[in-house]
PDB file of C-alpha atoms in Angstrom:
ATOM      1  CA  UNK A   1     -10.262 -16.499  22.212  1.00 29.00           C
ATOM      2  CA  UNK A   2      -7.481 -18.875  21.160  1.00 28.00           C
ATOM      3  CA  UNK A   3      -6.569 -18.568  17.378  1.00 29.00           C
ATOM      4  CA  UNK A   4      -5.928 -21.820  15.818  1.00 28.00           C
ATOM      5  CA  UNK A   5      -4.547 -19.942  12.734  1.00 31.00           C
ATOM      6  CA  UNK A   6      -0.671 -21.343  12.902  1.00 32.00           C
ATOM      7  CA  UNK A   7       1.690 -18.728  13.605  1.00 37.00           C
ATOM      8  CA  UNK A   8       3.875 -17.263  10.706  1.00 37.00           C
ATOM      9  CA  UNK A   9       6.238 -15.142  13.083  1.00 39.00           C
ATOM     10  CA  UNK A  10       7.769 -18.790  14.857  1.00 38.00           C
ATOM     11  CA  UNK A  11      11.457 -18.687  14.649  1.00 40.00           C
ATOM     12  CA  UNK A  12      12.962 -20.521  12.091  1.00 36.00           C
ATOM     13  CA  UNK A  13      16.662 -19.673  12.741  1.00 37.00           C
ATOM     14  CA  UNK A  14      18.477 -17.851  15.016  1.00 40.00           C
ATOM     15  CA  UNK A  15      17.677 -14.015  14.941  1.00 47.00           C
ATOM     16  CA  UNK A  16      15.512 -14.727  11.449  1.00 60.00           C
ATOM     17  CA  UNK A  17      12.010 -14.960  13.247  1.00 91.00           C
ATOM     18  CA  UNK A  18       9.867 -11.734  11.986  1.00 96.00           C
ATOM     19  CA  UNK A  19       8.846  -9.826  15.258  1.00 97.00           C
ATOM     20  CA  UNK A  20       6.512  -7.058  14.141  1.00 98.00           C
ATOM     21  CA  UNK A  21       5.434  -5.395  11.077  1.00 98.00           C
ATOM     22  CA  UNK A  22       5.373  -1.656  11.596  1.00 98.00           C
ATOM     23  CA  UNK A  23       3.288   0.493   8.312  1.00 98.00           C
ATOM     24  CA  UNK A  24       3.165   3.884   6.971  1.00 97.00           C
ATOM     25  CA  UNK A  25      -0.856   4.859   6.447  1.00 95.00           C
ATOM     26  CA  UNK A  26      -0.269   8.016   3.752  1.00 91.00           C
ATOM     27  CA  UNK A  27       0.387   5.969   0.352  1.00 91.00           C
ATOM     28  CA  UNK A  28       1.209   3.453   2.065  1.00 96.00           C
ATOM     29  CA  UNK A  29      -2.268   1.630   3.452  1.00 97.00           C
ATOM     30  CA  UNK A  30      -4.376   4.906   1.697  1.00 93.00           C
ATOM     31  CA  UNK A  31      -4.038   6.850  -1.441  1.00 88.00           C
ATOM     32  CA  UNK A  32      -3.933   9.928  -0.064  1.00 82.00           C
ATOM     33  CA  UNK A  33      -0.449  11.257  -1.272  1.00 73.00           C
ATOM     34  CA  UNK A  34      -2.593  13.000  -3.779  1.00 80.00           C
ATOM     35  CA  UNK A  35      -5.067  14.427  -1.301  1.00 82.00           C
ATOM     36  CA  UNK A  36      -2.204  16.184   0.794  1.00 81.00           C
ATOM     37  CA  UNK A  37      -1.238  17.952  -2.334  1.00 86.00           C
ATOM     38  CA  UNK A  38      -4.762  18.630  -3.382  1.00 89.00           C
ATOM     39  CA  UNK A  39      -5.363  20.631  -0.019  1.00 89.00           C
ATOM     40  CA  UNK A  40      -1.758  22.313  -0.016  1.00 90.00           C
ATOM     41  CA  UNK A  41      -3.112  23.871  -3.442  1.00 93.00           C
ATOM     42  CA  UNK A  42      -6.148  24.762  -2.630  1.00 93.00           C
ATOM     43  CA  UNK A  43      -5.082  26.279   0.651  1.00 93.00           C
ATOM     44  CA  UNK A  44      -2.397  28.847  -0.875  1.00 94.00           C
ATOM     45  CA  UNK A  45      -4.327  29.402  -3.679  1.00 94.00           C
ATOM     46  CA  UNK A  46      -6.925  30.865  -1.229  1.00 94.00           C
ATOM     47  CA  UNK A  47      -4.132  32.929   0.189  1.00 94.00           C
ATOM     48  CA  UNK A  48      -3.403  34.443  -3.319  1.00 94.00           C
ATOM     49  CA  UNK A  49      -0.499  32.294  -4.055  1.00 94.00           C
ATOM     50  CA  UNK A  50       0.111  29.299  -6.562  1.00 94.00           C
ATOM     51  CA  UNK A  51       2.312  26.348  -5.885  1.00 94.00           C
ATOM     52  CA  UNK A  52       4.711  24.689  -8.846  1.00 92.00           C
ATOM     53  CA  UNK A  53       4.096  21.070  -9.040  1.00 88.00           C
ATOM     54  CA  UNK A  54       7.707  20.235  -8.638  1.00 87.00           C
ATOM     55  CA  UNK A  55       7.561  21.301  -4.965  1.00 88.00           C
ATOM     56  CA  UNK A  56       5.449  17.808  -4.937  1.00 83.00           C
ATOM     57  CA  UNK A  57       8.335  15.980  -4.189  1.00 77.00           C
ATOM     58  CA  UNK A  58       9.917  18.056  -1.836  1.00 76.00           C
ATOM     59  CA  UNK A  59       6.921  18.030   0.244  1.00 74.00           C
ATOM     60  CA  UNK A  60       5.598  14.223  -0.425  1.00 72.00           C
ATOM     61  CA  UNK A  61       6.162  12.312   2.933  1.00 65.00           C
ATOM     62  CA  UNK A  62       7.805  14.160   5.395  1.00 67.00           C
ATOM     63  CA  UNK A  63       6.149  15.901   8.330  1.00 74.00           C
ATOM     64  CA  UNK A  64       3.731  19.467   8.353  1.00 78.00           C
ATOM     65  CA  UNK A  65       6.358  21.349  10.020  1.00 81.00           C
ATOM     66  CA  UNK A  66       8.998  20.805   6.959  1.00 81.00           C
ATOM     67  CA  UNK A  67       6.227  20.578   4.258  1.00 83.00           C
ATOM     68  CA  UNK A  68       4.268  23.560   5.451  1.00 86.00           C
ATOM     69  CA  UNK A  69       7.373  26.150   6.314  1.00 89.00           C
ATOM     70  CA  UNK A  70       8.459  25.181   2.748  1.00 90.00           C
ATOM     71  CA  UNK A  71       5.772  25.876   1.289  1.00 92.00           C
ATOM     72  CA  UNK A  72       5.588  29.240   3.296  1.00 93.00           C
ATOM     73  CA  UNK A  73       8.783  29.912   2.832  1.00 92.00           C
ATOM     74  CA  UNK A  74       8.522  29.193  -1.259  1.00 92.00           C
ATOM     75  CA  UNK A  75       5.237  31.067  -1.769  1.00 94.00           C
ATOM     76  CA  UNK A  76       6.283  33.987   0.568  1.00 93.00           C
ATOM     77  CA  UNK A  77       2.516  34.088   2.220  1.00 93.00           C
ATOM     78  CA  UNK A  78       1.729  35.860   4.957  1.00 93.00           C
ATOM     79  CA  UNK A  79       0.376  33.049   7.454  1.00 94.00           C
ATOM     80  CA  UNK A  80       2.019  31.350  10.593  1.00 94.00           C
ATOM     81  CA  UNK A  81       3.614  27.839  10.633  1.00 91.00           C
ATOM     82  CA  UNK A  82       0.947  27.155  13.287  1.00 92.00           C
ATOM     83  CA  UNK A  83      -2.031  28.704  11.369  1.00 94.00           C
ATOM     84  CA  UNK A  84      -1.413  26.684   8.513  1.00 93.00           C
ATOM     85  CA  UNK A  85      -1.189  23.804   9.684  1.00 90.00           C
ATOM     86  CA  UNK A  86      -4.830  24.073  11.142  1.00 91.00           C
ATOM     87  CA  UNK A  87      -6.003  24.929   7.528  1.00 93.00           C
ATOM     88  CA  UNK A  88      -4.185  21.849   6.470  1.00 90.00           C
ATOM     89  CA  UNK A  89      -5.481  19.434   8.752  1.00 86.00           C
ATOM     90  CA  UNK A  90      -9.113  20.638   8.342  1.00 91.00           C
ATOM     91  CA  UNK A  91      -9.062  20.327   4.486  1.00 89.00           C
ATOM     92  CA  UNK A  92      -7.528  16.934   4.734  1.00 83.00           C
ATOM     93  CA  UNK A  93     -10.642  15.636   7.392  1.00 85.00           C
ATOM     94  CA  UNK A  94     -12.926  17.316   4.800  1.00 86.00           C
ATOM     95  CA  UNK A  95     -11.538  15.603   1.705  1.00 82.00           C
ATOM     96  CA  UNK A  96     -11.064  12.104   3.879  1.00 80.00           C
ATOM     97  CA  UNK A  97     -14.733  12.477   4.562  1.00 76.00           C
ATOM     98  CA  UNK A  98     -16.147  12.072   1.061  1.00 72.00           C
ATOM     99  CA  UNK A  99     -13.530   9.497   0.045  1.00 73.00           C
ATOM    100  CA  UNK A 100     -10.963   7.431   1.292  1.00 85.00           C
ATOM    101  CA  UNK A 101      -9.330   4.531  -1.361  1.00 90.00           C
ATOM    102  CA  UNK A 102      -7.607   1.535   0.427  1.00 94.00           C
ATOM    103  CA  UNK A 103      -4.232   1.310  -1.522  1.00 95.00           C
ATOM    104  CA  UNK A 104      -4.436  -2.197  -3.980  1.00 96.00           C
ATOM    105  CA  UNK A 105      -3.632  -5.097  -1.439  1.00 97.00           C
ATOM    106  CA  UNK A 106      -3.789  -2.964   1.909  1.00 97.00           C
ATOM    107  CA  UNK A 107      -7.331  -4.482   3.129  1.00 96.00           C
ATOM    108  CA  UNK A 108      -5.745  -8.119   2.328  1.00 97.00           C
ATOM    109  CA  UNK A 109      -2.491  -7.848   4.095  1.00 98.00           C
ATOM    110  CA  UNK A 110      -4.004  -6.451   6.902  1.00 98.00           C
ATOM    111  CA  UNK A 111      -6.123  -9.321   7.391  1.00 98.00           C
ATOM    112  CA  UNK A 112      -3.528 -11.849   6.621  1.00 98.00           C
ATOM    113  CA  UNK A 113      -1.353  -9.868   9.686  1.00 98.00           C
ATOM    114  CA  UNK A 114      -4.194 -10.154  12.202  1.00 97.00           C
ATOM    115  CA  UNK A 115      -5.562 -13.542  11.500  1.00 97.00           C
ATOM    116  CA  UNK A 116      -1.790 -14.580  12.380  1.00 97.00           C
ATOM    117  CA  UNK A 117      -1.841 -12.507  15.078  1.00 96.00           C
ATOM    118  CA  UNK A 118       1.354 -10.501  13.769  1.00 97.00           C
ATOM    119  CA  UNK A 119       1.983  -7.447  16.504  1.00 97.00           C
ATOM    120  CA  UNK A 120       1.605  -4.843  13.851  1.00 98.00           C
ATOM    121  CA  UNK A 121       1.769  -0.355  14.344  1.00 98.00           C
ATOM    122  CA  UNK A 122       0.467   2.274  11.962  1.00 98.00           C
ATOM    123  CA  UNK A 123       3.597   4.575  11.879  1.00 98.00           C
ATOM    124  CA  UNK A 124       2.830   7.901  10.193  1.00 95.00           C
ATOM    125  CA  UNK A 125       4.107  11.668  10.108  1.00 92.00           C
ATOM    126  CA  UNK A 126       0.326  12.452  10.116  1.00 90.00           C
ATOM    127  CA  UNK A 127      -1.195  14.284  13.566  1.00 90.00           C
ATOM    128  CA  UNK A 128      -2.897  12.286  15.568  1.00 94.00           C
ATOM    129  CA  UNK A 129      -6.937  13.675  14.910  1.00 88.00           C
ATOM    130  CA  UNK A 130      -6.370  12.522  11.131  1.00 89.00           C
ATOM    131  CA  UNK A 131      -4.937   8.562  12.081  1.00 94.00           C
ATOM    132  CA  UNK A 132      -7.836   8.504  14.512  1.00 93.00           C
ATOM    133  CA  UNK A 133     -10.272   9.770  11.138  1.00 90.00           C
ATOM    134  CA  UNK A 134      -8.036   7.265   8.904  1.00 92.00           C
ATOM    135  CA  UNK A 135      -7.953   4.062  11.303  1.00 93.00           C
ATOM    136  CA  UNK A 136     -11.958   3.552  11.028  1.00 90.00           C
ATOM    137  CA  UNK A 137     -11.540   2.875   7.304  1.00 89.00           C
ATOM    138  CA  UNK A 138      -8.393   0.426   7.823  1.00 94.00           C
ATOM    139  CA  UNK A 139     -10.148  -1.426  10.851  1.00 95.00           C
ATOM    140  CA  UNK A 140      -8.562  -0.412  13.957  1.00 96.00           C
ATOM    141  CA  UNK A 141      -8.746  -4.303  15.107  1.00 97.00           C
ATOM    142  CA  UNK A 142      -5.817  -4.183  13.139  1.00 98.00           C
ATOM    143  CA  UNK A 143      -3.034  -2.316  15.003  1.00 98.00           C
ATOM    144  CA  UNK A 144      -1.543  -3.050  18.371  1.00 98.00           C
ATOM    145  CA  UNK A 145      -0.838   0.761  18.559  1.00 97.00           C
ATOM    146  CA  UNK A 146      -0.499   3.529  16.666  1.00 98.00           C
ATOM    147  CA  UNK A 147       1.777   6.533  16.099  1.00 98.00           C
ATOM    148  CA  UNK A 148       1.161  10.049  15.277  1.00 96.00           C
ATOM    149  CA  UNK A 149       3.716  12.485  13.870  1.00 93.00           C
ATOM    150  CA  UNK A 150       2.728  14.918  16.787  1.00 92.00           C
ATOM    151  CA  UNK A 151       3.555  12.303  19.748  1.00 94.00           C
ATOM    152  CA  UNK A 152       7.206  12.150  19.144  1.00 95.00           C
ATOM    153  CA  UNK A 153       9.890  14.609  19.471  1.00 93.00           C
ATOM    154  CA  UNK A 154      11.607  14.267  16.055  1.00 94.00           C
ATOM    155  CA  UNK A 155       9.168  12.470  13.114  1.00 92.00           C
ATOM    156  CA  UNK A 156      10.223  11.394   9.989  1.00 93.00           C
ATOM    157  CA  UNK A 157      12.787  11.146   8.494  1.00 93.00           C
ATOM    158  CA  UNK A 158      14.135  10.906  12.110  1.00 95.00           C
ATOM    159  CA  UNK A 159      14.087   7.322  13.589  1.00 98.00           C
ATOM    160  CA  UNK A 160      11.928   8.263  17.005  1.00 97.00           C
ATOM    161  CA  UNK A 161       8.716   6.577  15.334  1.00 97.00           C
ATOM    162  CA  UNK A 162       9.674   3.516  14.280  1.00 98.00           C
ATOM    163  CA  UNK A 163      11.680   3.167  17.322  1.00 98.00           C
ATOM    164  CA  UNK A 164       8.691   4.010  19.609  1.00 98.00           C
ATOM    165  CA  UNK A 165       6.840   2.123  17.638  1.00 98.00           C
ATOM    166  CA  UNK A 166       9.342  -1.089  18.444  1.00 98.00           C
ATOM    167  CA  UNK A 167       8.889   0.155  21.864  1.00 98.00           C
ATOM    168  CA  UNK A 168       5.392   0.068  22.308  1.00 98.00           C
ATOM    169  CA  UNK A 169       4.984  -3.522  21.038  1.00 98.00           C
ATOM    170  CA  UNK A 170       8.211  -4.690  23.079  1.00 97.00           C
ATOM    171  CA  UNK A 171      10.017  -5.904  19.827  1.00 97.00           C
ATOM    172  CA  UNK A 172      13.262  -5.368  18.584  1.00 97.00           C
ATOM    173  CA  UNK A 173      13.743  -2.922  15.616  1.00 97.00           C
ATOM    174  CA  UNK A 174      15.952  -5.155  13.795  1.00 96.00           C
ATOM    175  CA  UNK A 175      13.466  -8.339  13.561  1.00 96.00           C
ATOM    176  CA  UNK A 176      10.649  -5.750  12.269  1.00 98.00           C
ATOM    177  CA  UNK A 177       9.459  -5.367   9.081  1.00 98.00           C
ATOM    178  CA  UNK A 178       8.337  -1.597   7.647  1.00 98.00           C
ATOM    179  CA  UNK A 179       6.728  -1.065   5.155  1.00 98.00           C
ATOM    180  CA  UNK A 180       7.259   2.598   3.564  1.00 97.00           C
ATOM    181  CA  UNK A 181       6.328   4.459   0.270  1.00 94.00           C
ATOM    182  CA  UNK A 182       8.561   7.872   0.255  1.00 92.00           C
ATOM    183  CA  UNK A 183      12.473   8.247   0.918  1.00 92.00           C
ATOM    184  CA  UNK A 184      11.501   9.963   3.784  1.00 92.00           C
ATOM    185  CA  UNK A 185      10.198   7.114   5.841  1.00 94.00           C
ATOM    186  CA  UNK A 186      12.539   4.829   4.306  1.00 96.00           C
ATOM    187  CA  UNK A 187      15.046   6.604   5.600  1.00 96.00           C
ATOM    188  CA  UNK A 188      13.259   6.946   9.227  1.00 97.00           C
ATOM    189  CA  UNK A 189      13.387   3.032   9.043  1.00 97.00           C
ATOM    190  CA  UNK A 190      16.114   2.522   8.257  1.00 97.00           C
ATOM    191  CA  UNK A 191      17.825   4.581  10.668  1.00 97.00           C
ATOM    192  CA  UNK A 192      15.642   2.589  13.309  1.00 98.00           C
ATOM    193  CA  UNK A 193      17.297  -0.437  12.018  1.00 97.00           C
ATOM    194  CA  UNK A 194      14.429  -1.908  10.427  1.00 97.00           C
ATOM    195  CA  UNK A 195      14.193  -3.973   7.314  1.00 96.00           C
ATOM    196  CA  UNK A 196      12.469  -1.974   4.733  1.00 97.00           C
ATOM    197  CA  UNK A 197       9.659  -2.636   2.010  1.00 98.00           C
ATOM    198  CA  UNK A 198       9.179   0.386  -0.018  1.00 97.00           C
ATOM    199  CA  UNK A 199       6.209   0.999  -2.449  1.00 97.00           C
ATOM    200  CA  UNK A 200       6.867   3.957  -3.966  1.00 94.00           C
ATOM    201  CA  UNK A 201       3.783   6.365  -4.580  1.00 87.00           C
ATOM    202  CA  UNK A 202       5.097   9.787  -5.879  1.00 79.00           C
ATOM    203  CA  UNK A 203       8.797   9.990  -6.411  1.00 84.00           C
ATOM    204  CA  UNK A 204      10.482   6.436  -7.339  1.00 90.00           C
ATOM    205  CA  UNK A 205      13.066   5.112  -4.353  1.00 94.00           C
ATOM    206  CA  UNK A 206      15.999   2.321  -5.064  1.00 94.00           C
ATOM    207  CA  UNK A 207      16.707  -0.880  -4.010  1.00 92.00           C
ATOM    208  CA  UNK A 208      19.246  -1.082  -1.734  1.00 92.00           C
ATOM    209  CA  UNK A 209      20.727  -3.012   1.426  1.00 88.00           C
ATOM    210  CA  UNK A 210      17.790  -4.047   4.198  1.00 89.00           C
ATOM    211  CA  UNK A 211      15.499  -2.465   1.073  1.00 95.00           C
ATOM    212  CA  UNK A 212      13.637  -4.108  -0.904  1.00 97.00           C
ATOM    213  CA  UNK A 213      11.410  -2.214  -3.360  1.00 97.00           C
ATOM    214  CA  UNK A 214       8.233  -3.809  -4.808  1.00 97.00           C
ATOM    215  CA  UNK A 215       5.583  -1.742  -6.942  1.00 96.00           C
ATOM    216  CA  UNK A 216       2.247  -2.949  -5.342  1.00 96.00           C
ATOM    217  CA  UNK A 217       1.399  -4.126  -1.917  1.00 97.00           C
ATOM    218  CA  UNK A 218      -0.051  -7.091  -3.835  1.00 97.00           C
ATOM    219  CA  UNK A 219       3.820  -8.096  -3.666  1.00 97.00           C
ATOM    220  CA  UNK A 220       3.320  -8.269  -0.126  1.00 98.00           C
ATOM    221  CA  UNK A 221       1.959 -11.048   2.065  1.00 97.00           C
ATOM    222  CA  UNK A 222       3.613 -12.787   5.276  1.00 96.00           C
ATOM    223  CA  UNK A 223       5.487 -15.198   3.629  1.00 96.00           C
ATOM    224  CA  UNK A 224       7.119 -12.691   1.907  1.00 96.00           C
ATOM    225  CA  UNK A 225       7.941 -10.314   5.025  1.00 96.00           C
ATOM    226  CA  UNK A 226       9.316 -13.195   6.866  1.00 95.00           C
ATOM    227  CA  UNK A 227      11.702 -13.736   3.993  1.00 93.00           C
ATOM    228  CA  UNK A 228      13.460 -10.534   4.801  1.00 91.00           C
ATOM    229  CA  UNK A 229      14.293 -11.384   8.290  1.00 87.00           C
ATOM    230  CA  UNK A 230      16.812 -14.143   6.772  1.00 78.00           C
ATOM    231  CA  UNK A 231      17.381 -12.830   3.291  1.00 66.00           C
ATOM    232  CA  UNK A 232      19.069  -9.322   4.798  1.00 53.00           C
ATOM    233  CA  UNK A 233      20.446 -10.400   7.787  1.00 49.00           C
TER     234      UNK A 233
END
């Protein structure tokens, strides 16, 4: 079917037009910044070992590997890189399973991005069995394609994602909009080339060039993401 819903991505000056809009699911599209943390306690705790909430923003947004070895490597328990990242993944499904909040806005903008037909990728540093648990709640009509933290070789803070991501939907990295809520991604992003909309969830990030920071998605809407393409060229 034909949408007669008018296109917001149409050029309107050279190099401006907004290609893609490429989004972080963690924080981002679903609190669940918290829930991560929640588990990582729970998890050493049951392996005699108790984790100091400052380590919460060492760990917030990046990928298991450097998340879990710190945490191994901080706590000094005896469990494999490999072994805890099973127990990891299975508390997280378990906790997703009783309750998963949409972040204020998320359900909207998605929407707005598919009734415009806006190519549009879940990025995250998540493994791929918890985006396919995660995507049923955010609509899966949604996303042109998806990318898990275990299908690249280097995930975030690395720019592989995003730039598979670009890939995947045949776009250029430079006319696509991410939108991000830890330094980590940001950084992946940016390093892609991408202009950058940062919500920050745990640990505050600054404004800076191809950055914009906002506090709510509610900030966020088409109009708005189309402004970047021309506002940070």
């Amino acid at each position: 079917m034909t949408s007669t819903v008018p296109a917001l991505g149409t050029r309107t000056a050279e190099g401006s037009a907004l290609q893609a809009v490429l989004l972080d699911m963690d924080g981002t599209l679903v609190d669940t910044e918290g829930f991560w943390w929640d588990v990582e306690v729970e998890v050493f705790a049951s392996l005699g070992r108790t984790l100091d909430d400052s380590w919460r923003h060492v760990v917030v947004g990046g990928p298991m590997t450097r998340s879990a070895g710190f945490l191994i490597e901080a706590t000094g328990a005896d469990i494999t890189l490999a072994e805890l990242s099973v127990l990891l993944n299975d508390g997280f499904e378990q906790r997703i399973g009783r309750d998963l909040p949409l972040m204020p806005g998320a359900a909207r903008l998605l929407a707005e991005l598919s009734a415009h037909e806006i190519p549009t990728a879940l990025v995250s540093a998540s493994h791929r069995r918890i985006i396919d648990r995660v995507i049923t709640s955010l609509g899966p009509q949604h996303f042109a394609l998806t990318v898990a933290g275990d299908e690249v070789p280097r995930t975030k803070p690395h720019p592989d994602p995003y730039l598979a991501a670009a890939a995947g939907l045949g776009v250029d990295p430079g006319r696509c909009a991410v939108v991000e809520d830890t330094a980590t991604g940001v950084a992946a992003a940016e390093s892609a080339g991408c202009h950058v909309v940062a919500v920050p969830s745990v640990a505050p990030i600054t404004a800076a060039a191809r950055r914009t920071v906002v506090a709510s998605l509610e900030e966020v809407d088409l109009t708005f993401l189309r402004g970047l393409m021309t506002q940070m060229r």
